[in-house]
């Protein structure tokens, strides 16, 4: 059972890495500063670090690896919120959806 769960988690990490790369590419095409660094070789997504500057001092960072998943949102260098696990993935989804609907920089869900 544990081996199956571990393999499922690795699959989730790989899916997240592919999604983060696509999100970074999409943000760059919309004029945002965004990067996605992949851990390991380029073929298998063992993890990634995604960082995006959404304008007006608003930054987001999403880290995914075999060790965990986290989301950190900051404004002007001050951490506003940090999520782990499923909450981090939900926040990533919220930002991706907001950026898909409107290409202009978005405001923080937490406020400024």
PDB file of N, CA and C in Angstrom:
ATOM      1  N   UNK A   1       0.820  -1.189   0.000  1.00  0.00           N
ATOM      2  CA  UNK A   1       0.000   0.000   0.000  1.00  0.00           C
ATOM      3  C   UNK A   1       0.870   1.261   0.000  1.00  0.00           C
ATOM      4  N   UNK A   2       1.923   1.292   0.835  1.00  0.00           N
ATOM      5  CA  UNK A   2       2.748   2.486   0.924  1.00  0.00           C
ATOM      6  C   UNK A   2       3.509   2.755  -0.363  1.00  0.00           C
ATOM      7  N   UNK A   3       3.957   1.696  -1.020  1.00  0.00           N
ATOM      8  CA  UNK A   3       4.650   1.867  -2.301  1.00  0.00           C
ATOM      9  C   UNK A   3       3.711   2.494  -3.332  1.00  0.00           C
ATOM     10  N   UNK A   4       2.452   2.068  -3.326  1.00  0.00           N
ATOM     11  CA  UNK A   4       1.456   2.623  -4.251  1.00  0.00           C
ATOM     12  C   UNK A   4       1.212   4.097  -3.947  1.00  0.00           C
ATOM     13  N   UNK A   5       1.120   4.460  -2.680  1.00  0.00           N
ATOM     14  CA  UNK A   5       0.927   5.857  -2.294  1.00  0.00           C
ATOM     15  C   UNK A   5       2.125   6.715  -2.684  1.00  0.00           C
ATOM     16  N   UNK A   6       3.318   6.185  -2.489  1.00  0.00           N
ATOM     17  CA  UNK A   6       4.521   6.920  -2.865  1.00  0.00           C
ATOM     18  C   UNK A   6       4.556   7.166  -4.365  1.00  0.00           C
ATOM     19  N   UNK A   7       4.200   6.167  -5.144  1.00  0.00           N
ATOM     20  CA  UNK A   7       4.181   6.328  -6.598  1.00  0.00           C
ATOM     21  C   UNK A   7       3.115   7.333  -7.019  1.00  0.00           C
ATOM     22  N   UNK A   8       1.972   7.314  -6.362  1.00  0.00           N
ATOM     23  CA  UNK A   8       0.915   8.288  -6.664  1.00  0.00           C
ATOM     24  C   UNK A   8       1.407   9.708  -6.374  1.00  0.00           C
ATOM     25  N   UNK A   9       2.087   9.902  -5.248  1.00  0.00           N
ATOM     26  CA  UNK A   9       2.600  11.225  -4.903  1.00  0.00           C
ATOM     27  C   UNK A   9       3.625  11.683  -5.939  1.00  0.00           C
ATOM     28  N   UNK A  10       4.511  10.792  -6.379  1.00  0.00           N
ATOM     29  CA  UNK A  10       5.487  11.144  -7.418  1.00  0.00           C
ATOM     30  C   UNK A  10       4.780  11.588  -8.695  1.00  0.00           C
ATOM     31  N   UNK A  11       3.681  10.928  -9.017  1.00  0.00           N
ATOM     32  CA  UNK A  11       2.911  11.298 -10.195  1.00  0.00           C
ATOM     33  C   UNK A  11       2.302  12.695 -10.037  1.00  0.00           C
ATOM     34  N   UNK A  12       1.800  12.997  -8.844  1.00  0.00           N
ATOM     35  CA  UNK A  12       1.253  14.327  -8.567  1.00  0.00           C
ATOM     36  C   UNK A  12       2.350  15.378  -8.723  1.00  0.00           C
ATOM     37  N   UNK A  13       3.531  15.104  -8.195  1.00  0.00           N
ATOM     38  CA  UNK A  13       4.652  16.041  -8.301  1.00  0.00           C
ATOM     39  C   UNK A  13       4.992  16.277  -9.773  1.00  0.00           C
ATOM     40  N   UNK A  14       5.062  15.221 -10.562  1.00  0.00           N
ATOM     41  CA  UNK A  14       5.368  15.370 -11.982  1.00  0.00           C
ATOM     42  C   UNK A  14       4.315  16.217 -12.686  1.00  0.00           C
ATOM     43  N   UNK A  15       3.032  15.995 -12.377  1.00  0.00           N
ATOM     44  CA  UNK A  15       1.957  16.791 -12.974  1.00  0.00           C
ATOM     45  C   UNK A  15       2.072  18.260 -12.574  1.00  0.00           C
ATOM     46  N   UNK A  16       2.369  18.512 -11.311  1.00  0.00           N
ATOM     47  CA  UNK A  16       2.536  19.890 -10.850  1.00  0.00           C
ATOM     48  C   UNK A  16       3.708  20.570 -11.543  1.00  0.00           C
ATOM     49  N   UNK A  17       4.809  19.858 -11.709  1.00  0.00           N
ATOM     50  CA  UNK A  17       5.977  20.435 -12.376  1.00  0.00           C
ATOM     51  C   UNK A  17       5.616  20.835 -13.802  1.00  0.00           C
ATOM     52  N   UNK A  18       4.929  19.969 -14.537  1.00  0.00           N
ATOM     53  CA  UNK A  18       4.518  20.308 -15.903  1.00  0.00           C
ATOM     54  C   UNK A  18       3.595  21.524 -15.906  1.00  0.00           C
ATOM     55  N   UNK A  19       2.672  21.588 -14.961  1.00  0.00           N
ATOM     56  CA  UNK A  19       1.744  22.713 -14.879  1.00  0.00           C
ATOM     57  C   UNK A  19       2.468  24.013 -14.532  1.00  0.00           C
ATOM     58  N   UNK A  20       3.441  23.946 -13.636  1.00  0.00           N
ATOM     59  CA  UNK A  20       4.204  25.141 -13.262  1.00  0.00           C
ATOM     60  C   UNK A  20       5.004  25.669 -14.446  1.00  0.00           C
ATOM     61  N   UNK A  21       5.581  24.771 -15.216  1.00  0.00           N
ATOM     62  CA  UNK A  21       6.335  25.204 -16.402  1.00  0.00           C
ATOM     63  C   UNK A  21       5.414  25.905 -17.394  1.00  0.00           C
ATOM     64  N   UNK A  22       4.230  25.341 -17.598  1.00  0.00           N
ATOM     65  CA  UNK A  22       3.274  25.954 -18.519  1.00  0.00           C
ATOM     66  C   UNK A  22       2.786  27.303 -17.985  1.00  0.00           C
ATOM     67  N   UNK A  23       2.544  27.391 -16.688  1.00  0.00           N
ATOM     68  CA  UNK A  23       2.099  28.646 -16.092  1.00  0.00           C
ATOM     69  C   UNK A  23       3.178  29.716 -16.232  1.00  0.00           C
ATOM     70  N   UNK A  24       4.432  29.361 -15.979  1.00  0.00           N
ATOM     71  CA  UNK A  24       5.522  30.334 -16.132  1.00  0.00           C
ATOM     72  C   UNK A  24       5.604  30.825 -17.579  1.00  0.00           C
ATOM     73  N   UNK A  25       5.491  29.918 -18.532  1.00  0.00           N
ATOM     74  CA  UNK A  25       5.521  30.305 -19.951  1.00  0.00           C
ATOM     75  C   UNK A  25       4.362  31.243 -20.276  1.00  0.00           C
ATOM     76  N   UNK A  26       3.159  30.904 -19.798  1.00  0.00           N
ATOM     77  CA  UNK A  26       1.993  31.744 -20.050  1.00  0.00           C
ATOM     78  C   UNK A  26       2.132  33.129 -19.431  1.00  0.00           C
ATOM     79  N   UNK A  27       2.649  33.195 -18.214  1.00  0.00           N
ATOM     80  CA  UNK A  27       2.850  34.490 -17.564  1.00  0.00           C
ATOM     81  C   UNK A  27       3.876  35.338 -18.316  1.00  0.00           C
ATOM     82  N   UNK A  28       4.939  34.693 -18.771  1.00  0.00           N
ATOM     83  CA  UNK A  28       5.955  35.421 -19.533  1.00  0.00           C
ATOM     84  C   UNK A  28       5.356  35.993 -20.817  1.00  0.00           C
ATOM     85  N   UNK A  29       4.485  35.242 -21.461  1.00  0.00           N
ATOM     86  CA  UNK A  29       3.839  35.722 -22.685  1.00  0.00           C
ATOM     87  C   UNK A  29       2.917  36.900 -22.406  1.00  0.00           C
ATOM     88  N   UNK A  30       2.411  36.990 -21.165  1.00  0.00           N
ATOM     89  CA  UNK A  30       1.542  38.107 -20.790  1.00  0.00           C
ATOM     90  C   UNK A  30       2.345  39.293 -20.251  1.00  0.00           C
ATOM     91  N   UNK A  31       3.666  39.168 -20.210  1.00  0.00           N
ATOM     92  CA  UNK A  31       4.502  40.266 -19.784  1.00  0.00           C
ATOM     93  C   UNK A  31       4.903  40.249 -18.317  1.00  0.00           C
ATOM     94  N   UNK A  32       4.588  39.189 -17.604  1.00  0.00           N
ATOM     95  CA  UNK A  32       4.986  39.063 -16.199  1.00  0.00           C
ATOM     96  C   UNK A  32       6.379  38.444 -16.117  1.00  0.00           C
ATOM     97  N   UNK A  33       7.103  38.786 -15.063  1.00  0.00           N
ATOM     98  CA  UNK A  33       8.378  38.127 -14.793  1.00  0.00           C
ATOM     99  C   UNK A  33       8.060  36.845 -14.034  1.00  0.00           C
ATOM    100  N   UNK A  34       8.343  35.696 -14.641  1.00  0.00           N
ATOM    101  CA  UNK A  34       8.047  34.404 -14.016  1.00  0.00           C
ATOM    102  C   UNK A  34       9.103  33.399 -14.428  1.00  0.00           C
ATOM    103  N   UNK A  35       9.495  32.549 -13.487  1.00  0.00           N
ATOM    104  CA  UNK A  35      10.466  31.509 -13.775  1.00  0.00           C
ATOM    105  C   UNK A  35      10.023  30.203 -13.136  1.00  0.00           C
ATOM    106  N   UNK A  36      10.466  29.125 -13.723  1.00  0.00           N
ATOM    107  CA  UNK A  36      10.232  27.805 -13.168  1.00  0.00           C
ATOM    108  C   UNK A  36      11.500  26.997 -13.359  1.00  0.00           C
ATOM    109  N   UNK A  37      12.159  26.693 -12.254  1.00  0.00           N
ATOM    110  CA  UNK A  37      13.369  25.881 -12.284  1.00  0.00           C
ATOM    111  C   UNK A  37      13.007  24.466 -11.890  1.00  0.00           C
ATOM    112  N   UNK A  38      13.390  23.513 -12.714  1.00  0.00           N
ATOM    113  CA  UNK A  38      13.063  22.107 -12.481  1.00  0.00           C
ATOM    114  C   UNK A  38      14.261  21.406 -11.850  1.00  0.00           C
ATOM    115  N   UNK A  39      13.992  20.612 -10.843  1.00  0.00           N
ATOM    116  CA  UNK A  39      15.036  19.838 -10.167  1.00  0.00           C
ATOM    117  C   UNK A  39      15.261  18.532 -10.922  1.00  0.00           C
ATOM    118  N   UNK A  40      16.486  18.070 -10.961  1.00  0.00           N
ATOM    119  CA  UNK A  40      16.800  16.827 -11.658  1.00  0.00           C
ATOM    120  C   UNK A  40      16.967  17.081 -13.131  1.00  0.00           C
ATOM    121  N   UNK A  41      16.996  15.998 -13.902  1.00  0.00           N
ATOM    122  CA  UNK A  41      17.127  16.191 -15.344  1.00  0.00           C
ATOM    123  C   UNK A  41      15.781  16.619 -15.913  1.00  0.00           C
ATOM    124  N   UNK A  42      15.806  17.079 -17.133  1.00  0.00           N
ATOM    125  CA  UNK A  42      14.629  17.711 -17.728  1.00  0.00           C
ATOM    126  C   UNK A  42      13.504  16.731 -18.029  1.00  0.00           C
ATOM    127  N   UNK A  43      13.777  15.430 -18.022  1.00  0.00           N
ATOM    128  CA  UNK A  43      12.762  14.462 -18.430  1.00  0.00           C
ATOM    129  C   UNK A  43      11.817  14.055 -17.316  1.00  0.00           C
ATOM    130  N   UNK A  44      12.301  13.994 -16.107  1.00  0.00           N
ATOM    131  CA  UNK A  44      11.416  13.579 -15.024  1.00  0.00           C
ATOM    132  C   UNK A  44      11.357  14.674 -13.964  1.00  0.00           C
ATOM    133  N   UNK A  45      10.144  15.099 -13.670  1.00  0.00           N
ATOM    134  CA  UNK A  45       9.954  16.206 -12.747  1.00  0.00           C
ATOM    135  C   UNK A  45      10.000  15.753 -11.307  1.00  0.00           C
ATOM    136  N   UNK A  46      11.171  15.817 -10.695  1.00  0.00           N
ATOM    137  CA  UNK A  46      11.293  15.475  -9.280  1.00  0.00           C
ATOM    138  C   UNK A  46      10.880  16.636  -8.395  1.00  0.00           C
ATOM    139  N   UNK A  47      10.808  17.812  -8.961  1.00  0.00           N
ATOM    140  CA  UNK A  47      10.431  18.985  -8.203  1.00  0.00           C
ATOM    141  C   UNK A  47      10.695  20.235  -9.004  1.00  0.00           C
ATOM    142  N   UNK A  48      10.184  21.345  -8.490  1.00  0.00           N
ATOM    143  CA  UNK A  48      10.369  22.613  -9.185  1.00  0.00           C
ATOM    144  C   UNK A  48      10.201  23.763  -8.210  1.00  0.00           C
ATOM    145  N   UNK A  49      10.793  24.873  -8.599  1.00  0.00           N
ATOM    146  CA  UNK A  49      10.641  26.132  -7.884  1.00  0.00           C
ATOM    147  C   UNK A  49      10.065  27.125  -8.878  1.00  0.00           C
ATOM    148  N   UNK A  50       8.886  27.628  -8.579  1.00  0.00           N
ATOM    149  CA  UNK A  50       8.195  28.587  -9.441  1.00  0.00           C
ATOM    150  C   UNK A  50       8.137  29.919  -8.705  1.00  0.00           C
ATOM    151  N   UNK A  51       8.548  30.991  -9.371  1.00  0.00           N
ATOM    152  CA  UNK A  51       8.488  32.327  -8.784  1.00  0.00           C
ATOM    153  C   UNK A  51       7.906  33.268  -9.831  1.00  0.00           C
ATOM    154  N   UNK A  52       6.966  34.118  -9.396  1.00  0.00           N
ATOM    155  CA  UNK A  52       6.371  35.089 -10.312  1.00  0.00           C
ATOM    156  C   UNK A  52       6.230  36.433  -9.619  1.00  0.00           C
ATOM    157  N   UNK A  53       6.568  37.481 -10.356  1.00  0.00           N
ATOM    158  CA  UNK A  53       6.356  38.854  -9.908  1.00  0.00           C
ATOM    159  C   UNK A  53       5.077  39.326 -10.583  1.00  0.00           C
ATOM    160  N   UNK A  54       4.032  39.508  -9.786  1.00  0.00           N
ATOM    161  CA  UNK A  54       2.725  39.868 -10.335  1.00  0.00           C
ATOM    162  C   UNK A  54       2.503  41.372 -10.366  1.00  0.00           C
ATOM    163  N   UNK A  55       3.550  42.128 -10.124  1.00  0.00           N
ATOM    164  CA  UNK A  55       3.468  43.579 -10.201  1.00  0.00           C
ATOM    165  C   UNK A  55       3.193  44.222  -8.855  1.00  0.00           C
ATOM    166  N   UNK A  56       3.555  45.474  -8.739  1.00  0.00           N
ATOM    167  CA  UNK A  56       3.296  46.271  -7.545  1.00  0.00           C
ATOM    168  C   UNK A  56       3.882  45.640  -6.283  1.00  0.00           C
ATOM    169  N   UNK A  57       5.075  45.029  -6.417  1.00  0.00           N
ATOM    170  CA  UNK A  57       5.741  44.424  -5.273  1.00  0.00           C
ATOM    171  C   UNK A  57       5.147  43.108  -4.819  1.00  0.00           C
ATOM    172  N   UNK A  58       4.247  42.542  -5.593  1.00  0.00           N
ATOM    173  CA  UNK A  58       3.520  41.318  -5.242  1.00  0.00           C
ATOM    174  C   UNK A  58       4.229  40.111  -5.869  1.00  0.00           C
ATOM    175  N   UNK A  59       4.751  39.226  -5.032  1.00  0.00           N
ATOM    176  CA  UNK A  59       5.474  38.040  -5.497  1.00  0.00           C
ATOM    177  C   UNK A  59       4.814  36.780  -4.958  1.00  0.00           C
ATOM    178  N   UNK A  60       4.881  35.720  -5.745  1.00  0.00           N
ATOM    179  CA  UNK A  60       4.433  34.407  -5.285  1.00  0.00           C
ATOM    180  C   UNK A  60       5.536  33.394  -5.563  1.00  0.00           C
ATOM    181  N   UNK A  61       5.637  32.414  -4.672  1.00  0.00           N
ATOM    182  CA  UNK A  61       6.617  31.329  -4.850  1.00  0.00           C
ATOM    183  C   UNK A  61       5.907  30.024  -4.534  1.00  0.00           C
ATOM    184  N   UNK A  62       6.065  29.065  -5.416  1.00  0.00           N
ATOM    185  CA  UNK A  62       5.471  27.742  -5.244  1.00  0.00           C
ATOM    186  C   UNK A  62       6.591  26.727  -5.370  1.00  0.00           C
ATOM    187  N   UNK A  63       6.774  25.921  -4.342  1.00  0.00           N
ATOM    188  CA  UNK A  63       7.800  24.887  -4.352  1.00  0.00           C
ATOM    189  C   UNK A  63       7.128  23.527  -4.291  1.00  0.00           C
ATOM    190  N   UNK A  64       7.583  22.613  -5.120  1.00  0.00           N
ATOM    191  CA  UNK A  64       7.050  21.257  -5.112  1.00  0.00           C
ATOM    192  C   UNK A  64       8.214  20.290  -5.245  1.00  0.00           C
ATOM    193  N   UNK A  65       8.196  19.253  -4.412  1.00  0.00           N
ATOM    194  CA  UNK A  65       9.236  18.228  -4.475  1.00  0.00           C
ATOM    195  C   UNK A  65       8.702  16.963  -3.813  1.00  0.00           C
ATOM    196  N   UNK A  66       9.557  15.955  -3.772  1.00  0.00           N
ATOM    197  CA  UNK A  66       9.185  14.724  -3.085  1.00  0.00           C
ATOM    198  C   UNK A  66       8.997  14.953  -1.591  1.00  0.00           C
ATOM    199  N   UNK A  67       9.500  16.077  -1.084  1.00  0.00           N
ATOM    200  CA  UNK A  67       9.436  16.365   0.350  1.00  0.00           C
ATOM    201  C   UNK A  67       8.223  17.188   0.752  1.00  0.00           C
ATOM    202  N   UNK A  68       7.553  17.807  -0.201  1.00  0.00           N
ATOM    203  CA  UNK A  68       6.379  18.595   0.151  1.00  0.00           C
ATOM    204  C   UNK A  68       6.049  19.642  -0.889  1.00  0.00           C
ATOM    205  N   UNK A  69       4.985  20.379  -0.595  1.00  0.00           N
ATOM    206  CA  UNK A  69       4.462  21.398  -1.499  1.00  0.00           C
ATOM    207  C   UNK A  69       4.187  22.637  -0.655  1.00  0.00           C
ATOM    208  N   UNK A  70       4.657  23.797  -1.125  1.00  0.00           N
ATOM    209  CA  UNK A  70       4.387  25.022  -0.370  1.00  0.00           C
ATOM    210  C   UNK A  70       4.161  26.205  -1.301  1.00  0.00           C
ATOM    211  N   UNK A  71       3.410  27.159  -0.791  1.00  0.00           N
ATOM    212  CA  UNK A  71       3.069  28.400  -1.487  1.00  0.00           C
ATOM    213  C   UNK A  71       3.395  29.539  -0.535  1.00  0.00           C
ATOM    214  N   UNK A  72       4.136  30.534  -1.007  1.00  0.00           N
ATOM    215  CA  UNK A  72       4.436  31.722  -0.208  1.00  0.00           C
ATOM    216  C   UNK A  72       4.091  32.938  -1.049  1.00  0.00           C
ATOM    217  N   UNK A  73       3.338  33.835  -0.456  1.00  0.00           N
ATOM    218  CA  UNK A  73       2.945  35.063  -1.129  1.00  0.00           C
ATOM    219  C   UNK A  73       3.495  36.229  -0.323  1.00  0.00           C
ATOM    220  N   UNK A  74       4.108  37.194  -1.009  1.00  0.00           N
ATOM    221  CA  UNK A  74       4.694  38.327  -0.298  1.00  0.00           C
ATOM    222  C   UNK A  74       4.438  39.615  -1.064  1.00  0.00           C
ATOM    223  N   UNK A  75       4.543  40.702  -0.342  1.00  0.00           N
ATOM    224  CA  UNK A  75       4.430  42.035  -0.942  1.00  0.00           C
ATOM    225  C   UNK A  75       5.544  42.882  -0.350  1.00  0.00           C
ATOM    226  N   UNK A  76       6.300  43.518  -1.245  1.00  0.00           N
ATOM    227  CA  UNK A  76       7.419  44.373  -0.847  1.00  0.00           C
ATOM    228  C   UNK A  76       8.372  43.665   0.112  1.00  0.00           C
ATOM    229  N   UNK A  77       8.626  42.390  -0.129  1.00  0.00           N
ATOM    230  CA  UNK A  77       9.571  41.630   0.659  1.00  0.00           C
ATOM    231  C   UNK A  77       9.049  41.106   1.981  1.00  0.00           C
ATOM    232  N   UNK A  78       7.779  41.346   2.286  1.00  0.00           N
ATOM    233  CA  UNK A  78       7.188  40.877   3.540  1.00  0.00           C
ATOM    234  C   UNK A  78       6.226  39.726   3.255  1.00  0.00           C
ATOM    235  N   UNK A  79       6.451  38.611   3.921  1.00  0.00           N
ATOM    236  CA  UNK A  79       5.599  37.439   3.726  1.00  0.00           C
ATOM    237  C   UNK A  79       4.181  37.730   4.215  1.00  0.00           C
ATOM    238  N   UNK A  80       3.208  37.465   3.346  1.00  0.00           N
ATOM    239  CA  UNK A  80       1.806  37.673   3.691  1.00  0.00           C
ATOM    240  C   UNK A  80       1.140  36.383   4.136  1.00  0.00           C
ATOM    241  N   UNK A  81       1.434  35.316   3.400  1.00  0.00           N
ATOM    242  CA  UNK A  81       0.754  34.055   3.674  1.00  0.00           C
ATOM    243  C   UNK A  81       1.611  32.900   3.179  1.00  0.00           C
ATOM    244  N   UNK A  82       1.491  31.773   3.874  1.00  0.00           N
ATOM    245  CA  UNK A  82       2.179  30.556   3.454  1.00  0.00           C
ATOM    246  C   UNK A  82       1.209  29.396   3.603  1.00  0.00           C
ATOM    247  N   UNK A  83       1.108  28.599   2.551  1.00  0.00           N
ATOM    248  CA  UNK A  83       0.251  27.420   2.563  1.00  0.00           C
ATOM    249  C   UNK A  83       1.101  26.191   2.270  1.00  0.00           C
ATOM    250  N   UNK A  84       0.651  25.061   2.769  1.00  0.00           N
ATOM    251  CA  UNK A  84       1.317  23.782   2.531  1.00  0.00           C
ATOM    252  C   UNK A  84       0.315  22.797   1.933  1.00  0.00           C
ATOM    253  N   UNK A  85       0.807  21.819   1.200  1.00  0.00           N
ATOM    254  CA  UNK A  85      -0.016  20.716   0.707  1.00  0.00           C
ATOM    255  C   UNK A  85      -1.176  21.139  -0.169  1.00  0.00           C
ATOM    256  N   UNK A  86      -2.341  20.597   0.136  1.00  0.00           N
ATOM    257  CA  UNK A  86      -3.531  20.834  -0.684  1.00  0.00           C
ATOM    258  C   UNK A  86      -3.899  22.312  -0.745  1.00  0.00           C
ATOM    259  N   UNK A  87      -3.729  23.032   0.366  1.00  0.00           N
ATOM    260  CA  UNK A  87      -4.031  24.469   0.366  1.00  0.00           C
ATOM    261  C   UNK A  87      -3.126  25.218  -0.605  1.00  0.00           C
ATOM    262  N   UNK A  88      -1.866  24.816  -0.697  1.00  0.00           N
ATOM    263  CA  UNK A  88      -0.937  25.449  -1.629  1.00  0.00           C
ATOM    264  C   UNK A  88      -1.379  25.220  -3.069  1.00  0.00           C
ATOM    265  N   UNK A  89      -1.823  24.008  -3.367  1.00  0.00           N
ATOM    266  CA  UNK A  89      -2.290  23.699  -4.718  1.00  0.00           C
ATOM    267  C   UNK A  89      -3.552  24.494  -5.039  1.00  0.00           C
ATOM    268  N   UNK A  90      -4.460  24.639  -4.082  1.00  0.00           N
ATOM    269  CA  UNK A  90      -5.673  25.431  -4.297  1.00  0.00           C
ATOM    270  C   UNK A  90      -5.337  26.892  -4.574  1.00  0.00           C
ATOM    271  N   UNK A  91      -4.363  27.433  -3.870  1.00  0.00           N
ATOM    272  CA  UNK A  91      -3.971  28.828  -4.092  1.00  0.00           C
ATOM    273  C   UNK A  91      -3.331  28.996  -5.465  1.00  0.00           C
ATOM    274  N   UNK A  92      -2.529  28.039  -5.881  1.00  0.00           N
ATOM    275  CA  UNK A  92      -1.956  28.067  -7.218  1.00  0.00           C
ATOM    276  C   UNK A  92      -3.065  28.056  -8.265  1.00  0.00           C
ATOM    277  N   UNK A  93      -4.068  27.234  -8.062  1.00  0.00           N
ATOM    278  CA  UNK A  93      -5.205  27.165  -8.981  1.00  0.00           C
ATOM    279  C   UNK A  93      -5.950  28.498  -9.035  1.00  0.00           C
ATOM    280  N   UNK A  94      -6.133  29.137  -7.879  1.00  0.00           N
ATOM    281  CA  UNK A  94      -6.833  30.425  -7.825  1.00  0.00           C
ATOM    282  C   UNK A  94      -6.082  31.473  -8.640  1.00  0.00           C
ATOM    283  N   UNK A  95      -4.773  31.546  -8.459  1.00  0.00           N
ATOM    284  CA  UNK A  95      -3.981  32.537  -9.181  1.00  0.00           C
ATOM    285  C   UNK A  95      -3.960  32.229 -10.678  1.00  0.00           C
ATOM    286  N   UNK A  96      -3.793  30.972 -11.031  1.00  0.00           N
ATOM    287  CA  UNK A  96      -3.783  30.597 -12.446  1.00  0.00           C
ATOM    288  C   UNK A  96      -5.104  30.948 -13.113  1.00  0.00           C
ATOM    289  N   UNK A  97      -6.212  30.695 -12.435  1.00  0.00           N
ATOM    290  CA  UNK A  97      -7.531  31.027 -12.989  1.00  0.00           C
ATOM    291  C   UNK A  97      -7.703  32.535 -13.134  1.00  0.00           C
ATOM    292  N   UNK A  98      -7.260  33.289 -12.138  1.00  0.00           N
ATOM    293  CA  UNK A  98      -7.381  34.748 -12.203  1.00  0.00           C
ATOM    294  C   UNK A  98      -6.541  35.313 -13.344  1.00  0.00           C
ATOM    295  N   UNK A  99      -5.366  34.772 -13.533  1.00  0.00           N
ATOM    296  CA  UNK A  99      -4.508  35.246 -14.608  1.00  0.00           C
ATOM    297  C   UNK A  99      -5.038  34.836 -15.972  1.00  0.00           C
ATOM    298  N   UNK A 100      -5.705  33.706 -16.029  1.00  0.00           N
ATOM    299  CA  UNK A 100      -6.290  33.255 -17.296  1.00  0.00           C
ATOM    300  C   UNK A 100      -7.438  34.169 -17.707  1.00  0.00           C
ATOM    301  N   UNK A 101      -8.204  34.642 -16.734  1.00  0.00           N
ATOM    302  CA  UNK A 101      -9.372  35.486 -17.005  1.00  0.00           C
ATOM    303  C   UNK A 101      -8.988  36.921 -17.328  1.00  0.00           C
ATOM    304  N   UNK A 102      -7.952  37.436 -16.675  1.00  0.00           N
ATOM    305  CA  UNK A 102      -7.530  38.812 -16.920  1.00  0.00           C
ATOM    306  C   UNK A 102      -6.012  38.884 -16.952  1.00  0.00           C
ATOM    307  N   UNK A 103      -5.449  39.326 -18.064  1.00  0.00           N
ATOM    308  CA  UNK A 103      -4.001  39.315 -18.203  1.00  0.00           C
ATOM    309  C   UNK A 103      -3.264  40.392 -17.422  1.00  0.00           C
ATOM    310  N   UNK A 104      -3.957  41.310 -16.769  1.00  0.00           N
ATOM    311  CA  UNK A 104      -3.279  42.359 -15.995  1.00  0.00           C
ATOM    312  C   UNK A 104      -2.855  41.823 -14.642  1.00  0.00           C
ATOM    313  N   UNK A 105      -1.867  42.450 -13.995  1.00  0.00           N
ATOM    314  CA  UNK A 105      -1.451  42.007 -12.649  1.00  0.00           C
ATOM    315  C   UNK A 105      -2.636  41.970 -11.705  1.00  0.00           C
ATOM    316  N   UNK A 106      -2.626  40.939 -10.825  1.00  0.00           N
ATOM    317  CA  UNK A 106      -3.742  40.724  -9.901  1.00  0.00           C
ATOM    318  C   UNK A 106      -3.373  41.178  -8.503  1.00  0.00           C
ATOM    319  N   UNK A 107      -4.380  41.400  -7.681  1.00  0.00           N
ATOM    320  CA  UNK A 107      -4.167  41.763  -6.284  1.00  0.00           C
ATOM    321  C   UNK A 107      -4.136  40.506  -5.435  1.00  0.00           C
ATOM    322  N   UNK A 108      -3.529  40.602  -4.301  1.00  0.00           N
ATOM    323  CA  UNK A 108      -3.428  39.479  -3.374  1.00  0.00           C
ATOM    324  C   UNK A 108      -4.779  39.121  -2.802  1.00  0.00           C
ATOM    325  N   UNK A 109      -4.986  37.839  -2.559  1.00  0.00           N
ATOM    326  CA  UNK A 109      -6.225  37.393  -1.894  1.00  0.00           C
ATOM    327  C   UNK A 109      -6.227  37.838  -0.453  1.00  0.00           C
ATOM    328  N   UNK A 110      -5.048  38.066   0.104  1.00  0.00           N
ATOM    329  CA  UNK A 110      -4.929  38.439   1.506  1.00  0.00           C
ATOM    330  C   UNK A 110      -5.108  39.934   1.690  1.00  0.00           C
ATOM    331  N   UNK A 111      -4.852  40.696   0.650  1.00  0.00           N
ATOM    332  CA  UNK A 111      -4.917  42.152   0.746  1.00  0.00           C
ATOM    333  C   UNK A 111      -3.525  42.713   0.901  1.00  0.00           C
ATOM    334  N   UNK A 112      -3.434  44.005   0.835  1.00  0.00           N
ATOM    335  CA  UNK A 112      -2.106  44.615   0.909  1.00  0.00           C
ATOM    336  C   UNK A 112      -1.939  45.353   2.185  1.00  0.00           C
TER     337      UNK A 112
END
